[in-house]
Amino acid sequence: MNTLKTILVPVDFSAGSRSALDQAARLAGLNSAVLHVLHVVDLAAVGMIADSRKMSFERQAAIATEGAREALVRWLAQAGAPDGCQSTIVVGVPLHEILEHVKTLKPDLVVAGITGSGESEAGAGSLAHRLARKVPAKVLLVRANHPNAFRKIVACIDFSETAREVAAQARRIAIQDGARVDFLHVWQEPWLSTPYAYLATVAAEFVAERRQHLRAVLQQFVGETAPDIESSEVLVNKTNYGNAIAAHAEKTGADLVSIGAKGQTNLRYVLLGSTAERLLSRLPCSLLVVKPAVE
């Protein structure tokens, strides 16, 4: 991702958020990008604490903001944030404030913890889900145990226009971090999803031919979009695309999966494709969600 100029990282002081900050600081340093760090003091929490202490909302908000500012200074120092790093603390609703900052800053990349204070071993938290859906820029969701360089990447290829950018981003990261990339295409035999039993009798005649054709198309696609890196082309024949991608990532020990927000259908009313949604619910590693170009 060596074309990055502006990176936004929202933090909530959780372990996942710390890894996101470390990863964002690393990427900002490598790309000479401006790093913006945002912490949102939750409006509802401030109100509840103020009521319990019989204190004015404004006074409690000031106390919480000052405490967050001190914690953020320590975090930035520990993460080795680059010179020129900009930090902002606001009181509000976290998702709303993050989206407002995206509108203002127009970042090339938003980096967030894949889970927040409610840590889980797999799957994304509710805020990560919403960011992946609503942020128009690329979104990198970082696992709590991975603040360092990426070593194994799975780039999901469906031959759509967005997939070309997925491949290009995977190539940039591979060059930057010295990573190996699996360019993965999950396909389904069309006769498996039809009610016509007679098609199964002719299936064997086409499987080998279909796989050979797809491998040639995938090799050409990778050669055009992501040349000169250490990579492999992988074909997987499964009916559930999201589960197949997650299983391959887990089997190969991948620490990053890159996927387009929407695939070949590119329906304008779909905020996030069904495959990306499934990955968010079970992915065992970090996830880069690449958005289609805005027309």
Short mmCIF file of C-alpha atoms in Angstrom, two decimals:
data_model
loop_
_atom_site.label_atom_id
_atom_site.label_comp_id
_atom_site.label_asym_id
_atom_site.label_seq_id
_atom_site.Cartn_x
_atom_site.Cartn_y
_atom_site.Cartn_z
CA MET A 1 0.00 0.00 0.00
CA ASN A 2 2.77 2.43 -0.97
CA THR A 3 0.35 5.00 -2.41
CA LEU A 4 -1.13 5.89 0.97
CA LYS A 5 -1.18 9.56 1.90
CA THR A 6 -3.66 9.74 4.76
CA ILE A 7 -4.48 7.04 7.33
CA LEU A 8 -7.19 7.26 9.97
CA VAL A 9 -7.13 4.93 12.96
CA PRO A 10 -9.92 5.03 15.56
CA VAL A 11 -8.79 3.64 18.94
CA ASP A 12 -10.63 2.56 22.10
CA PHE A 13 -7.60 1.39 24.15
CA SER A 14 -8.44 -2.32 23.73
CA ALA A 15 -5.81 -4.90 22.74
CA GLY A 16 -7.23 -5.05 19.19
CA SER A 17 -7.17 -1.27 18.99
CA ARG A 18 -3.52 -1.19 20.10
CA SER A 19 -2.55 -3.60 17.33
CA ALA A 20 -4.46 -1.39 14.87
CA LEU A 21 -2.53 1.65 16.07
CA ASP A 22 0.80 -0.19 15.80
CA GLN A 23 -0.09 -1.38 12.29
CA ALA A 24 -1.28 2.09 11.23
CA ALA A 25 1.88 3.71 12.59
CA ARG A 26 4.00 1.14 10.73
CA LEU A 27 2.17 1.76 7.45
CA ALA A 28 2.31 5.53 7.88
CA GLY A 29 6.06 5.38 8.41
CA LEU A 30 6.64 3.15 5.38
CA ASN A 31 4.50 5.32 3.12
CA SER A 32 5.32 8.77 4.52
CA ALA A 33 1.60 9.12 5.12
CA VAL A 34 -0.08 11.44 7.60
CA LEU A 35 -1.51 9.46 10.52
CA HIS A 36 -4.71 10.68 12.17
CA VAL A 37 -5.66 9.01 15.46
CA LEU A 38 -9.22 9.38 16.72
CA HIS A 39 -10.63 8.44 20.11
CA VAL A 40 -14.33 8.86 20.75
CA VAL A 41 -15.41 9.20 24.38
CA ASP A 42 -18.77 7.44 24.36
CA LEU A 43 -21.62 9.88 24.91
CA ALA A 44 -23.86 7.36 26.69
CA ALA A 45 -21.10 6.29 29.08
CA VAL A 46 -20.36 9.89 30.04
CA GLY A 47 -24.04 10.48 30.74
CA MET A 48 -24.38 7.40 32.96
CA ILE A 49 -21.23 8.22 34.97
CA ALA A 50 -22.34 11.83 35.38
CA ASP A 51 -25.73 10.69 36.72
CA SER A 52 -24.16 8.20 39.14
CA ARG A 53 -21.80 10.88 40.48
CA LYS A 54 -24.51 13.54 40.52
CA MET A 55 -22.24 15.66 38.35
CA SER A 56 -23.01 17.80 35.33
CA PHE A 57 -22.58 16.15 31.94
CA GLU A 58 -20.16 18.88 30.85
CA ARG A 59 -17.92 18.37 33.90
CA GLN A 60 -17.80 14.59 33.46
CA ALA A 61 -17.13 14.98 29.72
CA ALA A 62 -14.16 17.25 30.50
CA ILE A 63 -12.76 14.75 33.02
CA ALA A 64 -13.15 11.83 30.61
CA THR A 65 -11.61 13.79 27.75
CA GLU A 66 -8.56 14.74 29.80
CA GLY A 67 -8.05 11.15 30.96
CA ALA A 68 -8.34 9.91 27.38
CA ARG A 69 -5.86 12.53 26.20
CA GLU A 70 -3.23 11.37 28.72
CA ALA A 71 -3.78 7.72 27.76
CA LEU A 72 -3.54 8.53 24.06
CA VAL A 73 -0.23 10.35 24.50
CA ARG A 74 1.21 7.22 26.14
CA TRP A 75 -0.19 4.98 23.40
CA LEU A 76 1.28 7.08 20.62
CA ALA A 77 4.70 7.04 22.26
CA GLN A 78 4.60 3.26 22.80
CA ALA A 79 3.48 2.65 19.21
CA GLY A 80 6.31 4.74 17.78
CA ALA A 81 3.87 6.99 15.95
CA PRO A 82 5.62 9.01 13.21
CA ASP A 83 6.38 12.71 13.52
CA GLY A 84 3.41 14.80 12.49
CA CYS A 85 0.88 12.32 13.84
CA GLN A 86 -2.37 14.12 14.57
CA SER A 87 -4.72 13.09 17.36
CA THR A 88 -8.30 14.04 18.10
CA ILE A 89 -10.55 13.28 21.06
CA VAL A 90 -14.27 13.94 20.85
CA VAL A 91 -17.34 13.08 22.90
CA GLY A 92 -20.05 11.42 20.85
CA VAL A 93 -21.38 8.23 19.30
CA PRO A 94 -18.34 6.24 18.05
CA LEU A 95 -19.62 5.15 14.62
CA HIS A 96 -21.06 8.57 13.81
CA GLU A 97 -17.89 10.42 14.81
CA ILE A 98 -15.66 8.04 12.84
CA LEU A 99 -17.79 8.43 9.70
CA GLU A 100 -17.79 12.22 10.11
CA HIS A 101 -13.99 12.20 10.29
CA VAL A 102 -13.85 10.02 7.17
CA LYS A 103 -15.96 12.62 5.34
CA THR A 104 -13.65 15.43 6.48
CA LEU A 105 -10.25 13.75 6.11
CA LYS A 106 -11.01 11.56 3.07
CA PRO A 107 -8.38 9.00 4.17
CA ASP A 108 -6.91 6.46 1.75
CA LEU A 109 -7.12 3.83 4.48
CA VAL A 110 -9.01 3.36 7.74
CA VAL A 111 -7.31 0.97 10.19
CA ALA A 112 -9.27 -0.46 13.12
CA GLY A 113 -9.17 -3.39 15.49
CA ILE A 114 -11.20 -6.30 14.16
CA THR A 115 -12.57 -6.60 17.69
CA GLY A 116 -12.77 -3.97 20.39
CA SER A 117 -13.15 -4.30 24.14
CA GLY A 118 -15.21 -7.48 23.73
CA GLU A 119 -12.34 -9.58 22.36
CA SER A 120 -13.12 -12.84 20.52
CA GLU A 121 -10.93 -15.45 18.87
CA ALA A 122 -12.61 -15.19 15.47
CA GLY A 123 -15.02 -12.87 13.74
CA ALA A 124 -15.33 -9.11 13.77
CA GLY A 125 -16.95 -6.93 16.41
CA SER A 126 -20.06 -4.90 15.70
CA LEU A 127 -18.18 -1.64 15.08
CA ALA A 128 -15.76 -3.36 12.67
CA HIS A 129 -18.75 -4.75 10.77
CA ARG A 130 -20.23 -1.27 10.42
CA LEU A 131 -16.96 0.31 9.35
CA ALA A 132 -16.47 -2.35 6.65
CA ARG A 133 -19.96 -1.60 5.34
CA LYS A 134 -20.09 2.17 5.56
CA VAL A 135 -16.59 3.59 5.04
CA PRO A 136 -16.03 4.40 1.34
CA ALA A 137 -12.23 4.01 1.60
CA LYS A 138 -10.17 0.83 2.05
CA VAL A 139 -10.64 -0.63 5.53
CA LEU A 140 -7.95 -2.71 7.27
CA LEU A 141 -9.29 -4.66 10.25
CA VAL A 142 -6.39 -5.85 12.42
CA ARG A 143 -6.29 -8.86 14.73
CA ALA A 144 -5.19 -8.19 18.31
CA ASN A 145 -2.18 -10.48 18.00
CA HIS A 146 -0.78 -9.03 14.78
CA PRO A 147 0.76 -5.56 14.91
CA ASN A 148 3.72 -6.51 12.69
CA ALA A 149 4.48 -7.01 9.00
CA PHE A 150 2.26 -9.36 7.01
CA ARG A 151 3.92 -12.59 5.84
CA LYS A 152 1.14 -14.60 4.18
CA ILE A 153 -1.69 -12.96 2.25
CA VAL A 154 -4.77 -14.49 0.65
CA ALA A 155 -6.10 -12.27 -2.14
CA CYS A 156 -9.64 -13.23 -3.18
CA ILE A 157 -10.10 -13.02 -6.94
CA ASP A 158 -13.46 -13.19 -8.74
CA PHE A 159 -12.26 -11.44 -11.94
CA SER A 160 -14.36 -8.32 -11.26
CA GLU A 161 -12.93 -4.81 -11.63
CA THR A 162 -12.66 -4.53 -7.85
CA ALA A 163 -10.64 -7.76 -7.86
CA ARG A 164 -8.00 -6.01 -9.96
CA GLU A 165 -7.51 -3.52 -7.14
CA VAL A 166 -7.52 -6.38 -4.60
CA ALA A 167 -4.65 -7.97 -6.53
CA ALA A 168 -2.79 -4.67 -6.86
CA GLN A 169 -3.10 -4.00 -3.11
CA ALA A 170 -1.90 -7.52 -2.30
CA ARG A 171 1.12 -6.96 -4.56
CA ARG A 172 1.97 -3.65 -2.87
CA ILE A 173 1.81 -5.20 0.58
CA ALA A 174 3.85 -8.21 -0.56
CA ILE A 175 6.61 -5.96 -1.90
CA GLN A 176 6.49 -3.73 1.18
CA ASP A 177 6.48 -6.55 3.78
CA GLY A 178 8.19 -9.38 1.90
CA ALA A 179 5.00 -11.44 1.99
CA ARG A 180 3.87 -14.40 -0.08
CA VAL A 181 0.44 -14.22 -1.73
CA ASP A 182 -2.11 -16.90 -2.53
CA PHE A 183 -4.40 -15.60 -5.27
CA LEU A 184 -7.52 -17.58 -4.45
CA HIS A 185 -10.49 -18.15 -6.74
CA VAL A 186 -13.44 -20.06 -5.30
CA TRP A 187 -15.72 -21.56 -7.91
CA GLN A 188 -18.83 -23.68 -7.90
CA GLU A 189 -19.84 -26.25 -10.49
CA PRO A 190 -23.07 -24.76 -11.88
CA TRP A 191 -24.84 -28.11 -12.05
CA LEU A 192 -24.51 -28.57 -8.27
CA SER A 193 -26.97 -25.75 -7.64
CA THR A 194 -29.63 -26.91 -10.10
CA PRO A 195 -32.54 -29.31 -9.45
CA TYR A 196 -31.89 -31.22 -12.65
CA ALA A 197 -30.44 -34.58 -11.69
CA TYR A 198 -29.45 -35.49 -15.23
CA LEU A 199 -26.79 -32.76 -15.20
CA ALA A 200 -24.84 -34.70 -12.60
CA THR A 201 -24.28 -37.46 -15.14
CA VAL A 202 -22.39 -35.11 -17.44
CA ALA A 203 -20.55 -33.27 -14.66
CA ALA A 204 -17.40 -35.41 -14.78
CA GLU A 205 -16.93 -34.57 -18.44
CA PHE A 206 -16.60 -30.88 -17.69
CA VAL A 207 -14.84 -30.64 -14.31
CA ALA A 208 -11.30 -31.11 -15.59
CA GLU A 209 -11.90 -28.82 -18.57
CA ARG A 210 -13.47 -26.14 -16.38
CA ARG A 211 -10.64 -26.26 -13.85
CA GLN A 212 -8.01 -26.03 -16.59
CA HIS A 213 -9.78 -23.02 -18.10
CA LEU A 214 -10.10 -21.25 -14.74
CA ARG A 215 -6.44 -21.86 -13.91
CA ALA A 216 -5.37 -20.29 -17.22
CA VAL A 217 -7.66 -17.29 -16.64
CA LEU A 218 -6.40 -16.86 -13.05
CA GLN A 219 -2.75 -17.08 -14.13
CA GLN A 220 -3.31 -14.45 -16.79
CA PHE A 221 -5.19 -12.22 -14.35
CA VAL A 222 -2.41 -12.43 -11.75
CA GLY A 223 0.26 -11.87 -14.40
CA GLU A 224 -1.46 -8.66 -15.47
CA THR A 225 -2.32 -7.25 -12.05
CA ALA A 226 0.36 -8.55 -9.67
CA PRO A 227 3.60 -9.55 -11.43
CA ASP A 228 7.05 -10.14 -9.95
CA ILE A 229 6.15 -11.29 -6.44
CA GLU A 230 6.28 -14.66 -4.69
CA SER A 231 2.80 -16.05 -5.22
CA SER A 232 0.61 -19.03 -6.05
CA GLU A 233 -2.70 -19.39 -7.88
CA VAL A 234 -5.20 -21.49 -5.94
CA LEU A 235 -8.52 -22.87 -7.16
CA VAL A 236 -11.08 -24.16 -4.65
CA ASN A 237 -14.33 -25.81 -5.72
CA LYS A 238 -16.89 -25.08 -2.96
CA THR A 239 -20.50 -23.96 -2.76
CA ASN A 240 -19.96 -21.46 0.09
CA TYR A 241 -17.43 -18.83 -0.95
CA GLY A 242 -16.98 -17.12 2.42
CA ASN A 243 -16.45 -20.34 4.34
CA ALA A 244 -14.01 -21.59 1.68
CA ILE A 245 -11.90 -18.43 1.94
CA ALA A 246 -11.83 -18.55 5.74
CA ALA A 247 -10.90 -22.24 5.69
CA HIS A 248 -8.04 -21.63 3.25
CA ALA A 249 -6.75 -18.72 5.34
CA GLU A 250 -6.78 -20.86 8.47
CA LYS A 251 -5.22 -23.88 6.76
CA THR A 252 -2.33 -21.88 5.29
CA GLY A 253 -1.69 -19.71 8.36
CA ALA A 254 -2.50 -16.49 6.53
CA ASP A 255 -2.27 -13.30 8.57
CA LEU A 256 -4.16 -11.12 6.06
CA VAL A 257 -7.05 -11.68 3.67
CA SER A 258 -7.75 -9.05 1.00
CA ILE A 259 -11.21 -9.01 -0.56
CA GLY A 260 -13.40 -6.67 -2.58
CA ALA A 261 -16.39 -5.19 -0.81
CA LYS A 262 -18.57 -6.16 -3.74
CA GLY A 263 -17.90 -8.73 -6.43
CA GLN A 264 -19.14 -9.31 -9.91
CA THR A 265 -22.76 -8.38 -9.21
CA ASN A 266 -21.75 -4.88 -8.03
CA LEU A 267 -25.35 -4.08 -7.10
CA ARG A 268 -25.58 -0.45 -6.07
CA TYR A 269 -27.92 -1.17 -3.16
CA VAL A 270 -25.56 -3.75 -1.63
CA LEU A 271 -23.31 -2.09 0.98
CA LEU A 272 -21.12 -5.14 1.46
CA GLY A 273 -21.16 -8.37 -0.50
CA SER A 274 -22.38 -11.60 1.11
CA THR A 275 -18.93 -13.21 0.89
CA ALA A 276 -17.31 -10.33 2.78
CA GLU A 277 -20.10 -10.48 5.35
CA ARG A 278 -19.43 -14.18 5.99
CA LEU A 279 -15.71 -13.53 6.34
CA LEU A 280 -16.35 -10.83 8.93
CA SER A 281 -18.23 -13.34 11.07
CA ARG A 282 -15.54 -16.04 11.16
CA LEU A 283 -12.21 -14.84 9.79
CA PRO A 284 -9.21 -15.94 11.93
CA CYS A 285 -6.84 -13.17 10.76
CA SER A 286 -6.72 -9.51 9.69
CA LEU A 287 -8.87 -8.35 6.77
CA LEU A 288 -8.38 -5.68 4.10
CA VAL A 289 -11.67 -4.65 2.49
CA VAL A 290 -11.12 -2.97 -0.88
CA LYS A 291 -13.98 -0.78 -2.10
CA PRO A 292 -15.03 -0.41 -5.75
CA ALA A 293 -14.15 2.83 -7.51
CA VAL A 294 -16.67 5.61 -6.96
CA GLU A 295 -18.28 6.69 -10.24
#
